[in-house]
Amino acid sequence: MRILIAEDDRALRDVLQRGLREAGYVVDAVESGDAAEVALRREEYELAVLDWRMPVRSGVEVIDRVRRAGVLTPILLLTARDAPDDRVHGLNAGADDYLIKPFDFPELLARLRALQRRPALRFAPDIKCGDLCFDPSTRQLRAGDEVVELTTTESLLIELLMRRSPAIVSRETIANQVWDDAHRVTGSNTIEVHVARLRAKLTHGRTKIETVRNLGYRVVSN
């Protein structure tokens, strides 16, 4: 799913982008607090990672402002500040978790996955539709008792469709949530190709991906 990274240190931002993409996330990255606020207000992110110290507006200021605006995106705050008062201040501003620099990337990834599993995030730990069950923490899809082998793109696609089920998900939303280069994808048959491949892997189950003409796709169960 799509995640926002706001970090003014270019080297660290690049490391985070690369690592999170390898972990299966679609990543948007910005380098200032004002850009982070604009992105959080405009886009629907599953998670966000914000540095405390950023140009124009700090991460804590961004969190406070977007929470007041009704943005519910789970946010992990990164900072070199390790005093208890600082942690309390960040959490009271609306951060969901707090990680002190320097940190190990596996710990960051574990904390993000823990945020995804929290029941309070609107989503249950496992996403279920008909006989399909998707575990966001392991990226594993099961159809009944069988494990369905998926590519990274396929896992992002089925997760999105299952999370929104029974609603129709437009091609534009799919492109934005599953691919970094959403504009190119929207103007091609890339989505149709991946949906077809995913459908082929679900032929023996009760749950299908249905095309809704001129609107998009949805997951339905017979």
Tab-separated table of N, CA and C in Angstrom, residues 1 16 39-40 42 45 51 62 66 81 112 114 131 153 166 171 176 203 207:
chain	number	residue	atom	x	y	z
A	1	MET	N	0.836	-1.190	0.000
A	1	MET	CA	0.000	0.000	0.000
A	1	MET	C	0.878	1.249	0.000
A	16	LEU	N	15.308	4.854	3.155
A	16	LEU	CA	13.946	4.485	3.525
A	16	LEU	C	13.109	4.138	2.299
A	39	ALA	N	0.596	16.630	1.195
A	39	ALA	CA	0.412	15.250	0.745
A	39	ALA	C	-0.589	14.508	1.614
A	40	LEU	N	-0.500	14.675	2.921
A	40	LEU	CA	-1.409	13.972	3.826
A	40	LEU	C	-2.851	14.455	3.679
A	42	ARG	N	-4.081	15.630	0.826
A	42	ARG	CA	-4.536	15.370	-0.540
A	42	ARG	C	-4.711	13.893	-0.835
A	45	TYR	N	-3.173	7.815	2.439
A	45	TYR	CA	-2.046	6.924	2.729
A	45	TYR	C	-2.423	5.905	3.791
A	51	ASP	N	9.799	12.881	9.912
A	51	ASP	CA	10.898	13.313	10.758
A	51	ASP	C	10.438	14.494	11.608
A	62	VAL	N	3.178	19.314	11.765
A	62	VAL	CA	2.401	18.696	10.690
A	62	VAL	C	1.356	17.757	11.270
A	66	VAL	N	-2.687	18.171	10.729
A	66	VAL	CA	-3.498	17.228	9.948
A	66	VAL	C	-4.498	16.492	10.834
A	81	ARG	N	15.576	13.170	19.275
A	81	ARG	CA	15.244	13.546	20.654
A	81	ARG	C	14.797	12.314	21.436
A	112	LEU	N	5.953	-0.338	11.633
A	112	LEU	CA	4.947	0.003	10.625
A	112	LEU	C	3.929	-1.119	10.469
A	114	ALA	N	3.139	-3.254	12.723
A	114	ALA	CA	2.323	-3.264	13.939
A	114	ALA	C	1.222	-2.214	13.849
A	131	ASP	N	-13.883	-16.643	0.685
A	131	ASP	CA	-12.917	-17.644	1.113
A	131	ASP	C	-11.475	-17.149	1.025
A	153	THR	N	3.380	-6.814	-6.728
A	153	THR	CA	2.301	-6.007	-7.299
A	153	THR	C	0.952	-6.670	-7.102
A	166	PRO	N	-17.157	-4.360	-0.294
A	166	PRO	CA	-17.636	-4.673	-1.639
A	166	PRO	C	-17.673	-3.463	-2.582
A	171	ARG	N	-9.924	2.586	-11.569
A	171	ARG	CA	-8.591	2.383	-12.135
A	171	ARG	C	-7.623	3.443	-11.609
A	176	ASN	N	-2.887	4.716	-8.361
A	176	ASN	CA	-2.276	5.576	-7.352
A	176	ASN	C	-1.787	4.804	-6.142
A	203	THR	N	-9.018	-18.927	-9.739
A	203	THR	CA	-10.080	-19.598	-10.497
A	203	THR	C	-10.774	-20.712	-9.725
A	207	THR	N	-14.339	-16.701	-4.452
A	207	THR	CA	-14.222	-15.254	-4.512
A	207	THR	C	-13.539	-14.829	-5.804
